[in-house]
Coordinates of C-alpha atoms in Angstrom, one line a residue:
M16 CA -46.3 95.4 66.4
L17 CA -48.2 97.8 68.5
P18 CA -48.1 97.5 72.3
A19 CA -51.3 96.4 74.0
F20 CA -52.9 99.2 76.0
P21 CA -53.4 98.3 79.7
A22 CA -57.2 98.2 80.1
P23 CA -57.5 100.4 83.2
L24 CA -55.2 103.0 81.7
S25 CA -57.0 103.2 78.4
E26 CA -60.4 103.3 80.1
S27 CA -59.3 106.1 82.4
V28 CA -57.8 108.1 79.6
G29 CA -61.0 107.5 77.6
A30 CA -63.2 108.7 80.5
A31 CA -61.1 111.7 81.1
A32 CA -61.2 112.6 77.4
T33 CA -65.0 112.2 77.4
A34 CA -65.4 114.4 80.5
G35 CA -63.2 117.0 78.9
L36 CA -65.1 117.0 75.7
L37 CA -68.4 117.4 77.6
L38 CA -67.1 120.3 79.6
L39 CA -65.7 121.9 76.4
G40 CA -69.1 121.4 74.7
A41 CA -71.0 123.0 77.6
W42 CA -68.6 126.0 77.6
W43 CA -69.0 126.4 73.8
L44 CA -72.8 126.2 74.0
S45 CA -72.9 128.8 76.8
H46 CA -70.6 131.0 74.9
R47 CA -72.6 130.6 71.7
V48 CA -75.9 131.4 73.4
R49 CA -74.5 134.6 74.9
R50 CA -72.9 135.7 71.7
D51 CA -76.0 135.0 69.6
A52 CA -78.1 136.9 72.0
R53 CA -75.8 139.9 71.8
G54 CA -75.3 139.6 68.0
S55 CA -79.1 139.4 67.3
G56 CA -79.8 142.4 69.5
R57 CA -82.4 140.4 71.3
R58 CA -83.1 141.5 74.9
V59 CA -83.0 138.8 77.4
P60 CA -85.6 139.6 80.1
D61 CA -84.2 140.8 83.4
R62 CA -85.1 139.1 86.6
T63 CA -86.2 142.4 88.1
D64 CA -89.0 142.7 85.5
E65 CA -92.3 142.6 87.4
T66 CA -94.8 143.2 84.7
R67 CA -94.7 143.7 80.9
P68 CA -96.0 146.8 79.3
D69 CA -99.0 144.9 78.0
G70 CA -99.9 143.9 81.5
G71 CA -98.8 140.3 81.2
T72 CA -97.1 138.3 83.9
Q73 CA -93.3 138.2 84.4
A74 CA -91.4 135.8 82.2
S75 CA -90.2 132.7 84.1
R76 CA -86.5 131.7 84.2
L77 CA -87.3 128.9 81.7
T78 CA -88.9 131.3 79.3
R79 CA -86.0 133.7 79.4
L80 CA -83.6 130.8 78.8
R81 CA -85.6 129.7 75.8
A82 CA -85.7 133.2 74.4
A83 CA -81.9 133.3 74.6
L84 CA -81.3 130.0 72.8
P85 CA -80.8 130.0 69.0
Y86 CA -83.4 127.1 68.7
D87 CA -86.4 126.6 70.9
P88 CA -86.0 123.2 72.6
V89 CA -89.6 122.9 73.7
R90 CA -90.7 123.2 70.1
W91 CA -88.5 120.4 69.0
L92 CA -89.5 118.2 72.0
T93 CA -93.3 118.7 71.4
T94 CA -93.6 119.1 67.6
V95 CA -95.9 116.9 65.6
N96 CA -95.1 118.6 62.3
H97 CA -93.9 116.1 59.7
R98 CA -91.0 118.2 58.5
D99 CA -89.8 118.8 62.0
I100 CA -90.0 115.1 62.8
G101 CA -88.2 114.4 59.6
M102 CA -85.3 116.7 60.7
L103 CA -85.3 115.0 64.1
Y104 CA -84.9 111.6 62.3
F105 CA -82.0 113.0 60.3
A106 CA -80.2 114.3 63.4
F107 CA -80.7 111.0 65.2
A108 CA -79.5 108.9 62.2
L109 CA -76.4 111.2 62.0
V110 CA -75.5 110.6 65.6
A111 CA -76.0 106.9 65.3
A112 CA -74.0 106.7 62.0
L113 CA -71.0 108.5 63.6
W114 CA -71.2 106.3 66.7
G115 CA -71.4 103.1 64.6
G116 CA -68.7 104.3 62.2
T117 CA -66.4 104.9 65.1
D118 CA -67.0 101.2 66.0
A119 CA -66.0 100.2 62.5
L120 CA -62.8 102.2 62.6
M121 CA -61.9 100.6 66.0
I122 CA -62.5 97.2 64.4
R123 CA -60.1 98.0 61.5
T124 CA -57.5 99.4 63.9
E125 CA -57.4 96.1 65.8
L126 CA -57.0 94.1 62.5
I127 CA -53.8 96.0 61.6
T128 CA -51.8 93.5 63.6
P129 CA -52.3 89.7 63.5
G130 CA -52.6 89.4 67.2
A131 CA -55.2 91.0 69.5
T132 CA -52.8 93.8 70.5
V133 CA -54.8 97.0 70.3
W134 CA -58.1 95.8 71.9
D135 CA -58.7 92.5 73.7
E136 CA -60.9 89.8 72.2
E137 CA -63.9 90.7 74.4
T138 CA -63.8 94.4 73.3
Y139 CA -63.5 93.3 69.7
N140 CA -66.5 91.0 69.9
A141 CA -68.5 93.9 71.5
L142 CA -67.4 96.3 68.7
F143 CA -68.7 94.3 65.8
T144 CA -71.9 93.5 67.7
T145 CA -72.7 97.2 68.4
H146 CA -71.5 98.3 65.0
G147 CA -74.0 96.0 63.2
L148 CA -76.9 96.8 65.5
T149 CA -76.3 100.5 65.5
M150 CA -75.9 100.8 61.7
L151 CA -78.9 98.6 60.8
F152 CA -81.5 99.6 63.4
F153 CA -80.5 103.2 64.3
F154 CA -78.8 104.7 61.2
V155 CA -80.3 103.4 58.0
T156 CA -83.9 102.7 59.0
P157 CA -84.3 106.1 60.8
A158 CA -82.6 108.0 58.0
F159 CA -85.1 106.6 55.4
T160 CA -88.0 107.1 57.8
G161 CA -86.9 110.7 58.1
V162 CA -87.0 111.0 54.3
A163 CA -90.5 109.6 54.3
N164 CA -91.6 112.0 57.0
Y165 CA -90.3 115.1 55.4
F166 CA -91.0 114.4 51.7
L167 CA -93.8 111.9 51.4
P168 CA -96.6 114.3 52.3
L169 CA -95.1 116.8 49.8
F170 CA -95.0 114.1 47.1
V171 CA -98.6 113.0 47.6
G172 CA -100.0 116.5 48.2
A173 CA -100.9 116.0 51.8
D174 CA -100.8 118.6 54.6
E175 CA -99.5 116.2 57.2
M176 CA -98.9 112.5 57.9
A177 CA -102.1 110.5 58.7
F178 CA -101.3 110.2 62.4
P179 CA -99.1 113.2 63.5
R180 CA -99.0 112.2 67.2
V181 CA -98.2 108.6 66.5
N182 CA -95.5 109.9 64.2
A183 CA -93.9 111.9 67.0
L184 CA -94.3 108.9 69.4
A185 CA -92.5 106.6 66.9
F186 CA -89.5 108.9 66.8
W187 CA -89.3 109.5 70.5
L188 CA -89.1 105.8 71.2
L189 CA -85.8 105.6 69.3
P190 CA -83.4 107.6 71.6
P191 CA -84.2 105.4 74.6
S192 CA -83.9 102.3 72.4
L193 CA -80.4 103.3 71.4
M194 CA -79.5 104.1 75.0
L195 CA -80.8 100.6 76.1
V196 CA -78.7 98.9 73.4
R197 CA -75.6 100.8 74.3
A198 CA -76.3 101.4 78.0
G199 CA -73.1 99.6 79.1
L200 CA -70.8 102.1 77.5
V201 CA -72.9 105.1 78.7
T202 CA -73.1 104.0 82.3
E203 CA -69.4 103.1 82.3
V204 CA -68.4 106.6 81.0
F205 CA -70.6 108.2 83.7
G206 CA -69.1 105.9 86.3
K207 CA -65.6 106.9 85.4
M208 CA -66.4 110.6 85.3
I209 CA -67.9 110.4 88.8
E210 CA -65.0 108.2 90.0
A211 CA -62.5 110.8 88.7
V212 CA -63.8 113.4 91.1
G213 CA -65.5 111.4 93.8
P214 CA -66.6 107.9 95.0
R215 CA -66.8 104.8 92.8
I216 CA -70.4 103.7 92.2
P217 CA -70.3 100.0 91.5
V218 CA -73.8 99.8 90.0
L219 CA -72.6 101.9 87.1
F220 CA -70.0 99.2 86.2
L221 CA -72.4 96.2 86.2
L222 CA -73.2 96.3 82.5
E223 CA -70.6 95.0 80.1
P224 CA -70.8 95.6 76.3
P225 CA -72.7 92.9 74.5
A226 CA -70.5 90.3 72.7
T227 CA -73.1 88.1 71.2
G228 CA -72.7 89.2 67.5
W229 CA -75.5 91.2 65.9
T230 CA -77.3 88.0 64.9
L231 CA -77.8 87.1 68.6
Y232 CA -77.4 83.4 67.8
T233 CA -78.5 81.0 70.6
P234 CA -77.4 79.3 72.8
L235 CA -74.6 81.9 73.2
S236 CA -77.0 84.8 73.7
I237 CA -78.9 82.7 76.4
A238 CA -75.8 81.5 78.2
I239 CA -74.1 84.9 78.7
E240 CA -75.1 86.3 82.1
N241 CA -74.3 89.9 81.3
P242 CA -77.5 92.0 82.1
Q243 CA -76.7 94.3 79.3
I244 CA -78.0 91.6 76.9
D245 CA -81.5 91.9 78.4
L246 CA -81.4 95.7 78.0
M247 CA -80.2 95.3 74.5
L248 CA -83.1 93.0 73.7
L249 CA -85.6 95.4 75.2
G250 CA -84.0 98.3 73.2
L251 CA -84.3 96.3 69.9
H252 CA -87.9 95.5 70.7
L253 CA -88.7 99.1 71.4
S254 CA -87.0 100.2 68.1
G255 CA -89.1 97.6 66.3
I256 CA -92.3 99.0 67.7
A257 CA -91.2 102.5 66.6
T258 CA -90.4 101.2 63.1
V259 CA -93.8 99.5 62.8
L260 CA -95.6 102.6 63.9
G261 CA -93.8 104.6 61.3
A262 CA -94.6 102.1 58.6
V263 CA -98.3 102.1 59.5
N264 CA -98.3 105.9 59.2
I265 CA -96.7 105.8 55.8
I266 CA -99.1 103.2 54.4
V267 CA -102.2 105.1 55.8
T268 CA -100.9 108.4 54.5
V269 CA -100.4 107.0 51.0
F270 CA -103.9 105.4 51.0
T271 CA -105.9 108.2 52.6
E272 CA -104.1 111.5 52.4
R273 CA -103.3 111.7 48.7
D274 CA -104.3 114.8 46.8
P275 CA -107.1 114.0 44.2
D276 CA -104.6 114.7 41.5
V277 CA -102.2 112.0 42.8
T278 CA -103.4 108.6 41.6
W279 CA -101.7 105.2 41.8
A280 CA -100.7 105.6 38.2
N281 CA -98.8 108.9 38.7
L282 CA -97.4 108.2 42.1
D283 CA -93.7 109.0 42.2
I284 CA -91.1 106.3 42.3
L285 CA -89.8 107.1 45.8
T286 CA -93.3 106.9 47.3
W287 CA -93.7 103.5 45.7
T288 CA -90.5 102.2 47.2
L289 CA -91.4 103.7 50.7
F290 CA -94.8 102.2 50.5
T291 CA -93.5 98.7 49.6
T292 CA -90.8 99.0 52.3
S293 CA -93.5 99.7 54.9
G294 CA -95.5 96.7 53.7
I295 CA -92.4 94.5 54.3
I296 CA -91.9 96.0 57.8
L297 CA -95.5 95.1 58.8
F298 CA -94.7 91.4 58.3
A299 CA -91.0 91.3 59.2
F300 CA -90.6 93.3 62.4
P301 CA -93.4 91.6 64.4
M302 CA -91.5 88.4 63.8
L303 CA -88.4 89.9 65.3
G304 CA -90.3 91.3 68.2
S305 CA -91.8 87.9 69.0
A306 CA -88.4 86.2 68.8
L307 CA -86.9 88.8 71.1
V308 CA -89.6 88.2 73.7
M309 CA -89.0 84.5 73.5
L310 CA -85.3 85.0 73.9
L311 CA -85.9 87.2 77.0
L312 CA -88.1 84.5 78.5
D313 CA -85.4 81.9 77.9
R314 CA -82.8 84.1 79.6
N315 CA -84.9 85.1 82.6
F316 CA -87.9 82.7 83.2
G317 CA -86.5 79.3 82.3
T318 CA -88.5 78.7 79.1
T319 CA -86.9 76.5 76.4
F320 CA -87.9 78.1 73.1
F321 CA -84.4 78.1 71.8
L322 CA -82.8 75.4 73.9
V323 CA -82.2 71.8 72.9
E324 CA -84.9 70.6 75.3
G325 CA -87.5 72.8 73.4
G326 CA -87.4 74.4 70.0
G327 CA -83.7 74.2 69.6
P328 CA -81.0 76.8 68.5
L329 CA -82.0 76.4 64.8
L330 CA -85.5 77.8 65.6
W331 CA -83.9 81.1 66.5
Q332 CA -82.0 81.2 63.2
H333 CA -85.2 80.5 61.3
L334 CA -87.1 83.2 63.1
F335 CA -84.2 85.7 63.0
W336 CA -83.5 85.3 59.3
F337 CA -87.3 85.4 58.4
F338 CA -86.9 88.9 59.7
G339 CA -83.2 89.4 58.8
H340 CA -83.3 88.9 55.0
P341 CA -86.4 91.1 54.3
E342 CA -84.6 93.6 56.5
V343 CA -81.9 93.9 53.8
Y344 CA -84.6 94.9 51.4
I345 CA -86.2 97.2 54.0
L346 CA -82.9 99.0 53.9
V347 CA -82.1 98.8 50.2
L348 CA -85.5 99.6 48.6
P349 CA -85.6 103.2 49.7
A350 CA -82.1 103.6 48.4
F351 CA -83.3 102.2 45.1
G352 CA -86.1 104.7 45.2
L353 CA -83.6 107.5 45.7
V354 CA -81.5 106.3 42.7
S355 CA -84.6 106.2 40.6
L356 CA -85.6 109.7 41.7
I357 CA -82.2 111.5 41.7
L358 CA -80.3 109.9 38.8
P359 CA -82.8 111.0 36.0
K360 CA -82.6 114.6 37.3
F361 CA -78.9 114.9 36.4
A362 CA -79.0 112.5 33.4
G363 CA -81.4 115.0 31.6
R364 CA -83.9 112.2 30.8
K365 CA -87.0 110.8 32.5
L366 CA -86.7 107.5 34.2
F367 CA -86.6 104.7 31.6
G368 CA -89.2 101.9 32.2
F369 CA -91.0 103.5 35.2
K370 CA -93.7 100.7 35.3
F371 CA -91.1 98.0 35.2
I372 CA -89.2 99.5 38.1
V373 CA -92.5 99.7 40.1
Y374 CA -93.3 96.0 39.3
S375 CA -89.7 95.0 40.2
T376 CA -90.1 96.8 43.5
L377 CA -93.3 94.9 44.3
A378 CA -91.7 91.6 43.2
I379 CA -88.7 92.2 45.5
G380 CA -91.1 92.9 48.4
V381 CA -92.8 89.5 47.9
L382 CA -89.8 87.4 47.1
S383 CA -87.8 88.9 50.1
F384 CA -89.8 86.6 52.4
G385 CA -88.7 83.4 50.5
V386 CA -84.9 83.6 50.8
W387 CA -84.2 83.4 54.5
A388 CA -82.9 79.9 54.6
H389 CA -80.0 80.6 52.3
H390 CA -78.3 81.9 55.4
M391 CA -78.6 78.4 56.9
F392 CA -77.2 76.2 54.1
A393 CA -74.4 75.1 56.4
T394 CA -76.7 74.1 59.3
G395 CA -77.7 70.7 57.7
I396 CA -81.3 71.4 56.9
D397 CA -83.1 69.2 54.4
P398 CA -81.3 69.3 50.9
R399 CA -84.6 69.6 49.1
L400 CA -85.5 72.7 51.1
Q401 CA -82.0 74.1 50.4
A402 CA -82.6 73.7 46.7
S403 CA -85.9 75.6 46.8
F404 CA -84.4 78.4 48.8
M405 CA -81.4 78.6 46.4
A406 CA -83.9 78.9 43.4
V407 CA -85.7 81.8 45.1
S408 CA -82.5 83.5 46.1
L409 CA -81.3 83.4 42.5
A410 CA -84.8 84.5 41.2
I411 CA -84.7 87.7 43.3
A412 CA -81.7 88.8 41.4
V413 CA -84.0 89.3 38.3
P414 CA -86.0 92.3 39.6
S415 CA -82.8 93.8 41.0
A416 CA -81.2 93.4 37.5
V417 CA -84.3 95.1 35.9
K418 CA -83.7 98.2 38.0
T419 CA -80.0 98.3 37.2
F420 CA -80.6 98.0 33.4
N421 CA -83.3 100.8 33.7
W422 CA -80.9 103.1 35.5
M423 CA -78.1 102.4 32.9
T424 CA -80.6 103.0 30.0
T425 CA -81.8 106.2 31.6
M426 CA -78.2 107.5 31.4
W427 CA -77.8 106.3 27.8
N428 CA -77.5 109.4 25.5
G429 CA -78.4 111.6 28.4
K430 CA -76.9 115.0 29.2
I431 CA -75.1 113.9 32.3
R432 CA -74.1 116.5 34.8
L433 CA -71.5 115.3 37.2
T434 CA -72.7 117.0 40.3
A435 CA -72.0 115.4 43.7
P436 CA -75.4 113.6 43.9
M437 CA -74.9 112.2 40.3
I438 CA -71.4 111.0 41.1
L439 CA -72.8 109.2 44.2
C440 CA -75.6 107.7 42.1
I441 CA -73.3 106.4 39.4
G442 CA -70.8 105.1 42.1
G443 CA -73.7 103.5 44.0
V444 CA -75.0 101.7 41.0
G445 CA -71.5 100.4 40.1
L446 CA -70.9 99.2 43.6
F447 CA -74.3 97.6 43.8
I448 CA -73.5 95.6 40.7
V449 CA -70.4 94.3 42.4
G450 CA -72.4 93.5 45.6
G451 CA -75.2 92.0 43.6
V452 CA -73.1 89.7 41.4
T453 CA -71.1 88.4 44.4
G454 CA -74.4 87.8 46.2
V455 CA -75.7 85.7 43.3
V456 CA -72.6 83.5 43.6
L457 CA -73.1 83.2 47.3
A458 CA -76.7 82.0 46.7
S459 CA -75.4 78.8 45.2
I460 CA -75.3 76.0 47.7
P461 CA -71.8 74.6 46.9
V462 CA -70.2 78.0 46.8
D463 CA -71.9 79.1 50.0
R464 CA -70.6 76.1 51.9
V465 CA -67.0 77.0 50.9
L466 CA -67.4 80.7 51.7
H467 CA -69.8 80.5 54.6
D468 CA -68.7 82.8 57.5
T469 CA -65.7 84.1 55.7
Y470 CA -64.7 87.7 54.9
Y471 CA -66.2 87.2 51.5
V472 CA -69.7 87.5 53.1
V473 CA -68.6 90.7 54.9
G474 CA -67.3 92.2 51.6
H475 CA -70.4 91.2 49.6
F476 CA -72.8 92.6 52.3
H477 CA -70.9 95.9 52.6
F478 CA -70.8 96.5 48.9
I479 CA -74.6 96.6 49.2
V480 CA -74.8 98.5 52.5
M481 CA -72.0 101.0 52.0
G482 CA -72.2 100.9 48.2
V483 CA -75.7 101.8 47.4
I484 CA -77.5 102.4 50.8
A485 CA -75.0 104.8 52.4
M486 CA -74.0 106.3 49.1
M487 CA -77.7 107.3 48.4
T488 CA -78.1 108.8 51.9
F489 CA -75.1 111.1 51.0
A490 CA -76.6 111.8 47.5
A491 CA -80.0 112.7 49.0
S492 CA -78.4 115.0 51.6
Y493 CA -76.8 117.0 48.8
Y494 CA -79.8 116.9 46.5
W495 CA -82.2 118.3 49.1
F496 CA -79.7 120.5 51.0
P497 CA -80.9 123.7 49.3
L498 CA -84.5 122.8 50.1
L499 CA -83.7 122.0 53.8
T500 CA -81.5 124.9 54.6
R501 CA -82.2 127.5 51.8
R502 CA -78.4 127.6 51.3
M503 CA -76.1 125.9 48.7
F504 CA -73.2 123.7 49.7
D505 CA -69.6 123.9 48.4
Q506 CA -70.0 121.9 45.2
R507 CA -66.3 121.4 44.5
M508 CA -65.7 120.0 48.0
A509 CA -68.8 117.8 47.6
R510 CA -67.5 116.3 44.3
V511 CA -64.1 115.6 46.0
Q512 CA -66.0 114.0 48.9
A513 CA -68.1 111.9 46.5
Y514 CA -65.1 110.5 44.6
T515 CA -63.2 109.9 47.8
L516 CA -66.1 107.9 49.2
V517 CA -66.4 105.7 46.2
L518 CA -62.6 105.1 46.3
G519 CA -62.7 104.4 50.0
V520 CA -65.5 101.8 49.6
L521 CA -63.6 100.0 46.9
V522 CA -60.3 100.0 48.8
T523 CA -61.9 98.8 52.0
F524 CA -64.1 95.9 50.8
F525 CA -62.3 94.5 47.7
P526 CA -59.5 93.0 49.9
M527 CA -62.1 91.3 52.0
M528 CA -63.3 89.4 49.0
F529 CA -59.8 88.0 48.5
L530 CA -59.5 87.3 52.2
G531 CA -62.7 85.4 52.2
M532 CA -61.8 83.4 49.1
D533 CA -58.5 82.5 50.8
G534 CA -60.5 81.1 53.8
H535 CA -60.1 83.9 56.3
P536 CA -63.1 83.5 58.8
R537 CA -64.8 86.7 59.9
R538 CA -65.2 87.8 63.5
W539 CA -61.6 86.9 64.4
A540 CA -59.8 89.4 66.6
S541 CA -56.5 87.6 66.1
Y542 CA -55.3 85.7 63.0
A543 CA -51.6 85.3 64.1
I544 CA -51.6 81.5 64.1
A545 CA -52.9 81.4 60.5
M546 CA -50.2 83.8 59.3
D547 CA -47.8 80.9 58.8
T548 CA -49.9 79.6 55.9
N549 CA -51.4 82.9 54.8
P550 CA -48.8 85.6 55.1
L551 CA -50.7 88.0 52.8
W552 CA -53.6 88.3 55.2
M553 CA -52.0 91.1 57.2
Y554 CA -51.2 93.1 54.1
L555 CA -54.8 92.8 52.8
H556 CA -56.0 93.9 56.2
W557 CA -53.7 96.9 56.0
V558 CA -55.2 97.9 52.6
A559 CA -58.7 97.5 54.0
T560 CA -57.8 99.7 57.0
V561 CA -56.4 102.4 54.7
G562 CA -59.7 102.3 52.8
A563 CA -61.6 102.7 56.1
A564 CA -59.5 105.7 56.9
I565 CA -60.3 107.2 53.4
I566 CA -64.0 106.7 54.2
G567 CA -63.5 108.4 57.5
V568 CA -61.8 111.4 55.8
S569 CA -64.7 111.5 53.3
V570 CA -67.3 111.5 56.0
T571 CA -65.4 114.3 57.8
L572 CA -65.4 116.4 54.5
W573 CA -69.1 115.8 54.1
L574 CA -69.9 116.9 57.6
F575 CA -67.7 119.9 57.5
N576 CA -69.1 121.0 54.2
L577 CA -72.7 120.7 55.2
V578 CA -72.3 122.3 58.6
Q579 CA -70.3 125.3 57.2
S580 CA -72.7 125.7 54.3
A581 CA -75.7 125.6 56.6
R582 CA -74.1 128.5 58.4
I583 CA -72.5 130.7 55.7
G584 CA -73.4 129.0 52.4
A585 CA -74.7 131.1 49.5
P586 CA -78.5 131.7 49.9
V587 CA -80.7 130.0 47.5
T588 CA -82.9 132.5 45.6
T589 CA -84.6 130.2 43.2
G590 CA -87.0 127.3 43.7
D591 CA -85.1 125.4 40.9
P592 CA -81.5 125.3 42.1
W593 CA -80.8 122.2 39.9
N594 CA -82.4 123.6 36.7
L595 CA -84.9 120.7 36.6
K596 CA -87.5 122.7 34.7
E597 CA -85.3 122.5 31.5
T598 CA -85.9 118.7 31.3
G599 CA -89.5 118.7 32.7
Q600 CA -88.5 117.1 36.0
F601 CA -89.5 119.9 38.4
S602 CA -91.1 117.6 40.9
R603 CA -93.6 118.3 43.7
E604 CA -91.2 118.9 46.6
W605 CA -89.4 121.7 44.5
E606 CA -92.8 123.2 43.6
W607 CA -93.5 123.4 47.3
F608 CA -90.1 124.9 47.9
E609 CA -90.7 127.5 45.2
E610 CA -94.0 128.5 46.8
Q611 CA -92.2 128.8 50.2
L612 CA -89.6 131.2 48.7
E613 CA -92.3 133.2 47.0
E614 CA -94.2 133.5 50.3
R615 CA -91.0 134.5 52.1
R616 CA -90.4 137.3 49.5
R617 CA -94.0 138.5 49.8
R618 CA -93.7 138.7 53.6
T619 CA -90.4 140.5 53.4
T620 CA -91.6 143.1 50.9
S621 CA -94.8 143.7 52.8
G622 CA -93.0 144.5 56.0
F623 CA -93.7 141.4 57.9
E624 CA -90.8 140.0 59.9
D625 CA -89.7 136.7 58.5
E626 CA -90.0 133.7 60.7

């Protein structure tokens, strides 16, 4: 059994380590700027310069600093170009994913031992709260919005998104949103850094990490007096506004900015899924925003929307899950679109049953609003209502199954190339089948009452989220890497990473299914008392933790490969790096890329300095 870390000691060590990392990062950045300036032969203007040869004014200190940096920060802070904003979304989603992933590894570390011996219960509760919120609101949604920003105008033949400034505004609302949700940790780290070299500033220690759970169930989320909860609600509300702005932009772009050659009949499958997703967002996120405002009023102004005297705690659950279950499809439909786009490219065949996949996407969009109460079968709502929601929950499996059969049929008799994106597509479809089938079981009222709030639910949900959603973000990063960076990644390392990721997901979440069927409740920091009757629980948690470590290694491989390849990878010299022309699947974004390469060659040969 591991010894419990004394809280003050562990916090001080953590703060000192963070301060050290920040100082190291600042030194590295300064060193890199100086080295790049010397290596590129650029001349950094001297302070003594009074006038330029062309008679212009002297460059300011800020201008000289910008000239010395490898990337111009002002450009990235003020850009309204859809591709730049797409890249900003990707960078933001990566930071959030690494942050939320660290939470997950800390959760699994705690569950190695039956008792709460690594982190205390309060810290554990905060970890699964921030892990859920960060991954759902600040990783997956921004990642797919980034895909929409970068590629949707290319797919529909538009020069830009319909509202470029609104587009930029939607992105720049996200960083403060994330900071508000996780303000407690940020202010605590700053407080400890200052305390290490000077006075203690009490106000920096007022906020405690939120321990409400990511569903924010009342009355707990009303009763907790931690002011961090209010900041978290404001942050979530702000992220909802950003998401709705992005969705409006996508819908208007598809409606009004399409090239005359792009009709509804030949609209590509990814654009169809992004368009449907945006429609769901328009109805779901305002509901969440309204519920968050009511919760803030209950906490701070004495209203009773979610108290027994007023609407009652169940009202929160109805409102939350009316948003919450469509949110699952907001996350998964773009992943379905990526499977439908990428899988045929490496199967050597066009997508089988294109129209049926489009119809099934639209059907999921409509049915997603009729399944929310299956999260509430254990709350005692009217049995007749339960039966109707069970029927709709089972029905929504049909369009999902249509997609799965179409993907499998596309691969049938195809010339499959096991590149990293294809391995992730096949692995994602397989894991989605596991997650989908276990979800159909869970939609049944009797089964749900047995498995409600157990690890079975965690396993099922993560087979969907990690299985197909995260898997397709990795696949897309490989598929479009040559287009984004003009360099090719290390394909052998990528294949190893893809297999490792599939293995890690299986090893992590299969044990959770067995834990849940054995009655292990989720959200327990300690299961020591139950070990007398369920001695296998600890070993299953060990297996799941090993799986989480494998996922961590896989993500590290992916990050290392892409960063190194972006720096020193082999330059891409053709607009068709995946040989898509052979099977007639050379799509619009690659046509655009080929034109860009040709323009680059023309500028180089004509003597113009390349940008």
